[in-house]
Short mmCIF file of C-alpha atoms and ligand atoms in Angstrom, two decimals:
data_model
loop_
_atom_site.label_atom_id
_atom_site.label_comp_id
_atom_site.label_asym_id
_atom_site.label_seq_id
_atom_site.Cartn_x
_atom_site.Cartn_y
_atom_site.Cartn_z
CA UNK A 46 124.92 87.52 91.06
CA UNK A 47 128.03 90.01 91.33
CA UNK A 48 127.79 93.10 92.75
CA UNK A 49 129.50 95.88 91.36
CA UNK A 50 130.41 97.84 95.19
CA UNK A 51 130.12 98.10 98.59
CA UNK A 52 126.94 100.18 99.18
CA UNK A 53 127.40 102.05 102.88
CA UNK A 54 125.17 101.34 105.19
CA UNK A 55 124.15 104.10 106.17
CA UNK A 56 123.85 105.94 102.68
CA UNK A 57 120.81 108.25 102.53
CA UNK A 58 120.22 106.48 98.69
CA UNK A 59 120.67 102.80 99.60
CA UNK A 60 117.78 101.21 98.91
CA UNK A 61 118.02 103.07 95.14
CA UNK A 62 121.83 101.85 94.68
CA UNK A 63 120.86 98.53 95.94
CA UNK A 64 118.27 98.43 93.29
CA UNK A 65 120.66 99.97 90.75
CA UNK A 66 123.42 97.08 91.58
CA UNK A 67 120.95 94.47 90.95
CA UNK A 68 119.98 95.60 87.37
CA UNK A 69 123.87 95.99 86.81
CA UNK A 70 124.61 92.19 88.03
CA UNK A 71 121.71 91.34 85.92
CA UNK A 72 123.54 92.94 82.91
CA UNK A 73 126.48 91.33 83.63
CA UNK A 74 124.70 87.81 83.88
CA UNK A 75 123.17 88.50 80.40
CA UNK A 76 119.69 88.67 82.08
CA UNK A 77 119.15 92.50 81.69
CA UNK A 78 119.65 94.18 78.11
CA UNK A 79 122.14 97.05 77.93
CA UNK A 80 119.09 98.88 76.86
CA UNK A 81 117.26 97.58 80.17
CA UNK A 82 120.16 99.83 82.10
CA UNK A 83 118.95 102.75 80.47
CA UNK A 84 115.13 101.91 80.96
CA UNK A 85 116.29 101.53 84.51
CA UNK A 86 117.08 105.13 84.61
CA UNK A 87 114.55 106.46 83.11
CA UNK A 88 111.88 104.48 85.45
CA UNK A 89 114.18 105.70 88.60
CA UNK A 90 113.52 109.61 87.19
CA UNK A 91 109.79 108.39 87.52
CA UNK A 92 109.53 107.19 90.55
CA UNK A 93 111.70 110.54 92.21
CA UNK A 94 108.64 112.55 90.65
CA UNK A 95 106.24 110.19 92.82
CA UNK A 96 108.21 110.26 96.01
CA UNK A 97 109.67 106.09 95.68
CA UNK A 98 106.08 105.16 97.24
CA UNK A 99 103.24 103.33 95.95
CA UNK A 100 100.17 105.78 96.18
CA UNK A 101 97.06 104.69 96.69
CA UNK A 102 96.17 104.54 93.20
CA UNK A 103 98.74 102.50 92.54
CA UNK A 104 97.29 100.29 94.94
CA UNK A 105 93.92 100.86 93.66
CA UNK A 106 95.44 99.87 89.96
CA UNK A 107 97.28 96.64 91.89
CA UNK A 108 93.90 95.35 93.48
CA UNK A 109 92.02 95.45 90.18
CA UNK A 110 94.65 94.10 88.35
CA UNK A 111 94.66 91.24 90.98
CA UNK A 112 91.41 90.92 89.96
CA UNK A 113 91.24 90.82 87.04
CA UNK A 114 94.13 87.95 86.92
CA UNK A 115 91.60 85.74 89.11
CA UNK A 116 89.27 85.77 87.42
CA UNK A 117 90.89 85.02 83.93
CA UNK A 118 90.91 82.05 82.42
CA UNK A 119 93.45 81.77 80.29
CA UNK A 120 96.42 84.46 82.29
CA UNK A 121 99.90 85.06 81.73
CA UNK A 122 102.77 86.78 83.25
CA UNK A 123 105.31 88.06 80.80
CA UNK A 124 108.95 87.87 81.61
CA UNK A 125 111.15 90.15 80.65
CA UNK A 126 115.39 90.67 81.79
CA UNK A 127 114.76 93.50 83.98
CA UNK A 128 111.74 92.43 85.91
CA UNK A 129 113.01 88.83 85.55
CA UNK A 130 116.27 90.37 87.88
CA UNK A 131 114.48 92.62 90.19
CA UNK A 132 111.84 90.44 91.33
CA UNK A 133 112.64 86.95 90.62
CA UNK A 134 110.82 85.40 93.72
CA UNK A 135 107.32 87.87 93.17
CA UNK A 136 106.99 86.60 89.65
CA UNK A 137 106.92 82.80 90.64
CA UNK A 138 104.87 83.17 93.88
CA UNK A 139 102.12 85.65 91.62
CA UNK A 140 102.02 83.10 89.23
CA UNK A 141 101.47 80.12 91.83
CA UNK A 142 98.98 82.21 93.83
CA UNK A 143 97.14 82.80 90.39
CA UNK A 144 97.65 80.46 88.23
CA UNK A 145 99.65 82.48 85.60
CA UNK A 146 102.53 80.84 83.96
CA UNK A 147 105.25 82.95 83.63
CA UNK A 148 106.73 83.47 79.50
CA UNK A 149 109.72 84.94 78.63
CA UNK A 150 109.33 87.28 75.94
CA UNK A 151 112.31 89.57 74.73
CA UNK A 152 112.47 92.83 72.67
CA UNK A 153 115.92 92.38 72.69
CA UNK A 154 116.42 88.45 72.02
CA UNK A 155 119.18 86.61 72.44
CA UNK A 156 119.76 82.93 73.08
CA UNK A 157 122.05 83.47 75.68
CA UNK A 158 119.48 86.08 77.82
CA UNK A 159 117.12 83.69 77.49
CA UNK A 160 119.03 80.43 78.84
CA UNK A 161 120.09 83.45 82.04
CA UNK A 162 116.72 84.47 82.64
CA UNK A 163 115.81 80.59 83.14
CA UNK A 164 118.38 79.87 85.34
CA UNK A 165 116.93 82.64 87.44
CA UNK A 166 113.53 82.15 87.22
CA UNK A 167 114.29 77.97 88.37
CA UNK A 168 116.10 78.73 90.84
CA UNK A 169 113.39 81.50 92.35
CA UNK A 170 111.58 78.11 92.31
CA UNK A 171 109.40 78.29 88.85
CA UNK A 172 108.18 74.56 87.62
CA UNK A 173 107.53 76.04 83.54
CA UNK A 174 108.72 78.63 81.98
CA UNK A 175 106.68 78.99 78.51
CA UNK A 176 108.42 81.27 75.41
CA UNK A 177 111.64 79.52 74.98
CA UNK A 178 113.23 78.40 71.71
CA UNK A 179 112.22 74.64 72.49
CA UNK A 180 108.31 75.45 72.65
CA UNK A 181 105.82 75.80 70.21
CA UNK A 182 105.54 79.39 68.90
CA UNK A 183 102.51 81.35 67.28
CA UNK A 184 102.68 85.36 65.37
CA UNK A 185 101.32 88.46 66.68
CA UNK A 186 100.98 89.98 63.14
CA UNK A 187 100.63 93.50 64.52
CA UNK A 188 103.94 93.32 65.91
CA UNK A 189 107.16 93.64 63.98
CA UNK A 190 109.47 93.41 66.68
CA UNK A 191 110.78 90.27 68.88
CA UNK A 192 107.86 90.61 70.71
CA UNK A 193 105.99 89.45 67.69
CA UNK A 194 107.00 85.38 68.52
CA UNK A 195 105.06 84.49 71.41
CA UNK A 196 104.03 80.95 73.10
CA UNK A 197 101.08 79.11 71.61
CA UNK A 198 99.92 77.74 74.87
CA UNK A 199 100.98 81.22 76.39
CA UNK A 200 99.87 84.71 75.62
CA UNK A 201 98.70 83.45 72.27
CA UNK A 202 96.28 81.86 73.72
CA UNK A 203 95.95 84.06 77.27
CA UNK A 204 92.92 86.33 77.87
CA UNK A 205 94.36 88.28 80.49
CA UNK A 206 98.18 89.34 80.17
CA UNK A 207 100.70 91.29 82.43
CA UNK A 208 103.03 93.37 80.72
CA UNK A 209 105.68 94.68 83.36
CA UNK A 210 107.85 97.36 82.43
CA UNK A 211 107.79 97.64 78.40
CA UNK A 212 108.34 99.46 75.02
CA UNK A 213 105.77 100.97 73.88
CA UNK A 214 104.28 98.92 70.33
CA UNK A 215 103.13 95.35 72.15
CA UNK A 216 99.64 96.47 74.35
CA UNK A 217 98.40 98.29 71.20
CA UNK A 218 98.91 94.75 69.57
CA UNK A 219 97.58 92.52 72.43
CA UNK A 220 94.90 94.95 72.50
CA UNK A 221 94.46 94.55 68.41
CA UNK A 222 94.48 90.83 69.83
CA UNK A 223 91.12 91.07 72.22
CA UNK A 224 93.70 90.36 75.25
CA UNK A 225 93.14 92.15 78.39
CA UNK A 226 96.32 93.92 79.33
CA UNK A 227 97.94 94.82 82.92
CA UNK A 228 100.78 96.83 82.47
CA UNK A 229 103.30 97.99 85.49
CA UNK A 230 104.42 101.31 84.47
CA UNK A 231 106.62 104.11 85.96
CA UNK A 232 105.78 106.46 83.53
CA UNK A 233 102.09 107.20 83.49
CA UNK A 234 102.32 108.95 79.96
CA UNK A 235 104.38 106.11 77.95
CA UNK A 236 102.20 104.50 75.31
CA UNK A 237 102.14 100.88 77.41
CA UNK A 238 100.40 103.19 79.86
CA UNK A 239 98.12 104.87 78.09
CA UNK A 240 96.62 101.38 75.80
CA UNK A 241 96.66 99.17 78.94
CA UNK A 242 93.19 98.23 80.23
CA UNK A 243 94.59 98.64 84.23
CA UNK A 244 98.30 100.11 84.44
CA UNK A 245 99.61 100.37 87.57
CA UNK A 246 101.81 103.33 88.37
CA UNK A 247 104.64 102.06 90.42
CA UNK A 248 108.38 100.18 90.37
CA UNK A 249 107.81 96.88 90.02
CA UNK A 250 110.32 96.40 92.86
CA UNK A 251 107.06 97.64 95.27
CA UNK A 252 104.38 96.79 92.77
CA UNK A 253 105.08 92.99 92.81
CA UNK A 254 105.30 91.92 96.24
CA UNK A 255 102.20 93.98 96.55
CA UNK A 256 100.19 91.81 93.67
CA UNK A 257 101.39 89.03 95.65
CA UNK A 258 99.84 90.16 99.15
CA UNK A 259 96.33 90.84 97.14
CA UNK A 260 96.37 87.86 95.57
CA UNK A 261 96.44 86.04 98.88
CA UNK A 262 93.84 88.20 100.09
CA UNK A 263 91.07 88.33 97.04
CA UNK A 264 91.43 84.61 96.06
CA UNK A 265 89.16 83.94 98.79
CA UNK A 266 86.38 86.69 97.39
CA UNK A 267 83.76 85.66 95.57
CA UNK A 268 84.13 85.75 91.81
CA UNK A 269 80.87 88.56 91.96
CA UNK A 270 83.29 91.36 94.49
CA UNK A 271 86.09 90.85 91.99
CA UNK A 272 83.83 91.33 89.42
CA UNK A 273 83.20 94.64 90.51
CA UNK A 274 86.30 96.06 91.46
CA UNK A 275 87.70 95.36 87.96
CA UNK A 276 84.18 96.82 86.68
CA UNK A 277 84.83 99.88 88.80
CA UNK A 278 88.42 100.75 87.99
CA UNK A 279 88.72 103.52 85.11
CA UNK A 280 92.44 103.39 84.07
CA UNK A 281 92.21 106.61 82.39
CA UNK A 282 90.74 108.49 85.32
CA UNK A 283 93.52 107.00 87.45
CA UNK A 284 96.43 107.77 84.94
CA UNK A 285 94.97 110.94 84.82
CA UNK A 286 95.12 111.16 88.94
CA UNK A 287 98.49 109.49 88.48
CA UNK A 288 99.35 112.89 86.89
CA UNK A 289 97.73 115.06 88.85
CA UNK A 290 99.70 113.63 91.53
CA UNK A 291 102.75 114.39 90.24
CA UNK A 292 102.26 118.10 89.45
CA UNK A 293 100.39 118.62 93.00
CA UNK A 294 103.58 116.95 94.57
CA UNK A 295 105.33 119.29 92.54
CA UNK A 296 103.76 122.21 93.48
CA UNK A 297 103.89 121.16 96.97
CA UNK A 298 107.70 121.06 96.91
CA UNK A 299 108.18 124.31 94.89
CA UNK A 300 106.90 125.91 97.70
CA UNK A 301 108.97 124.01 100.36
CA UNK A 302 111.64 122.10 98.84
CA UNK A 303 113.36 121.80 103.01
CA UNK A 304 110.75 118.78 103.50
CA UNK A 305 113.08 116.77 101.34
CA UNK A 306 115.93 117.05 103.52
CA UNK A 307 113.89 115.17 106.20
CA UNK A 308 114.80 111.66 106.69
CA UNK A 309 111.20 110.26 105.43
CA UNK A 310 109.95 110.56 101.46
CA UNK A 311 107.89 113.67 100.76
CA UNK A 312 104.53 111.77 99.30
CA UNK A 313 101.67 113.52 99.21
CA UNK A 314 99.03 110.78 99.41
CA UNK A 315 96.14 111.36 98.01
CA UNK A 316 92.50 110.55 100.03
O1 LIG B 241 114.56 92.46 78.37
P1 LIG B 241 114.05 92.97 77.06
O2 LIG B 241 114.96 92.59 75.90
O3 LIG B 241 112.64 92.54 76.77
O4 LIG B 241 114.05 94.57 77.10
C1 LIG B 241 113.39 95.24 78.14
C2 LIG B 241 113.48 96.80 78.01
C3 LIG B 241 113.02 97.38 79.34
C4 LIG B 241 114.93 97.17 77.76
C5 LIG B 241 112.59 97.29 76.85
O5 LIG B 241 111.27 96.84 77.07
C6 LIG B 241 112.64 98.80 76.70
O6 LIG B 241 113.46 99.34 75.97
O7 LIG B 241 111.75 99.48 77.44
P2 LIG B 241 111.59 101.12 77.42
O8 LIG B 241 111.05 101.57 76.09
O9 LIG B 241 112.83 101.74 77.90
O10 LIG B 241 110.43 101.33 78.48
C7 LIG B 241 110.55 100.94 79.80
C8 LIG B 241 109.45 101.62 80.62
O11 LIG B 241 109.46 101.05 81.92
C9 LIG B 241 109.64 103.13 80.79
O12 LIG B 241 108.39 103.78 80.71
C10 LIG B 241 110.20 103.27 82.23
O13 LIG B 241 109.81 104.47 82.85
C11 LIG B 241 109.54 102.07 82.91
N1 LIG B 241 110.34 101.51 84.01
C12 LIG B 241 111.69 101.40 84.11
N2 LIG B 241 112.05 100.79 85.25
C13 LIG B 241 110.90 100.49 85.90
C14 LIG B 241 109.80 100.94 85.11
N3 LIG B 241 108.53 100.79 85.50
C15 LIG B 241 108.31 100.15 86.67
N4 LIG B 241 109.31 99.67 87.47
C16 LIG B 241 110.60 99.82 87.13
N5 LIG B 241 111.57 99.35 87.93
#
């Protein structure tokens, strides 16, 4: 990958630049869409409003999502070009740990992003990648865009699916589908958000290696305690206190914006 500059060390934004330079390099290796740049900056807005932290309902969304990946039978990880360059390793170890194979599926397809997103995705170490142009394909009819074309032995035929960092017609469709979606979100309003059956509230670059830690952890549960933490998550209720978070950290900092000159990110976590 090229990087566009030399990021100072001790730059009180690095880790955000650094993040920023990847999704750049990924543009220039025809991984990332030009519109993926843009959906870059709109999920970096986002995650200022939440303090760059996963809150704990984030983390409460990443455990049942976990969960609810175990204990599929039938789930899949969809790729896309900007997840596919920010967390390149994540996706192939979440998809060992649980059994998900990882498909490439494009809004914005071209032949040339999807031979780049391959290269990456072998050489974070995936075996298969399903949704390429030499596989067999099935319809989503609800769908009219790219999306639409979608692996037969992949989400066509998935139960559970993960939908990281998306446009907003597909989970209505998977839903329209009976599939169970996960979506990773940054925007607790969009409409992937608001249709998914567990969305988790964070940047993917924090959200992933996160799934991956669970995974390690709850694949030795019994199938009964995952059973009930999916039961007990209500994504609604924690979009809503995704929200709430948001406006209460708002509030907060109306009233003393100083704490964001200190060195550490004002969060407000909730208990
Ligand atoms: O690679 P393709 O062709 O499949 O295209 C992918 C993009 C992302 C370009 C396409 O799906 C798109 O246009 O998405 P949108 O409509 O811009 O929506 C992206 C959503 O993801 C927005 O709600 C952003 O806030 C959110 N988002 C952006 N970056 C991140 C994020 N959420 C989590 N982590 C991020 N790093």
């Amino acid at each position: 990958m090229t990087v566009e500059t030399e990021i100072p060390a001790d730059h009180p934004r690095k880790v955000s630049l650094l993040i920023r330079d990847t999704i750049i390099a990924g543009h220039t290796d025809h991984v990332v869409a030009t519109a993926g740049l843009l959906a870059h900056g709109r999920g970096e807005a986002f995650d200022y409003l939440i303090g760059e932290q996963t809150t704990q309902l984030a983390e409460k969304a990443i455990k049942a999502a976990v969960a609810s990946l175990l204990l599929a039978r039938h789930p899949v990880i969809s790729v896309n070009g900007n997840t596919c360059s920010l967390v390149p390793n994540d996706l192939v170890a979440l998809s060992e740990i649980t059994r998900a194979p990882l498909e490439i599926n494009l809004f914005y397809y071209r032949e040339d992003r999807e031979d780049a997103i391959i290269r990456v995705l072998r050489t974070a170490g995936a075996k298969a990648v399903l949704g390429t142009r030499d596989r067999p394909s099935a319809t989503i009819p609800e769908l009219s865009s790219n999306r639409r074309k979608v692996d037969s032995e992949g989400i066509w035929a998935a139960d559970v699916v993960v939908v990281p960092l998306e446009d907003g017609d597909r989970t209505e469709a998977l839903k329209s589908e009976g599939k169970f979606v996960v979506a990773i979100d940054l925007n607790p309003m969009s409409r992937t958000a608001i249709y998914a059956d567990i969305t988790i509230v964070d940047n993917v670059v924090r959200a992933l290696p996160l799934m991956v830690k669970y995974a390690l952890k709850l694949k030795k549960k019994p199938k009964r305690e995952l059973q009930e933490i999916v039961r007990s998550f209500n994504n609604d209720q924690n979009l809503g206190q995704s929200i709430r978070f948001i406006t209460s950290r708002l509030e907060e900092l109306s009233r003393d914006i100083s704490v964001l000159r200190q060195k550490k990110p004002a969060g407000v976590r909730e208990s």
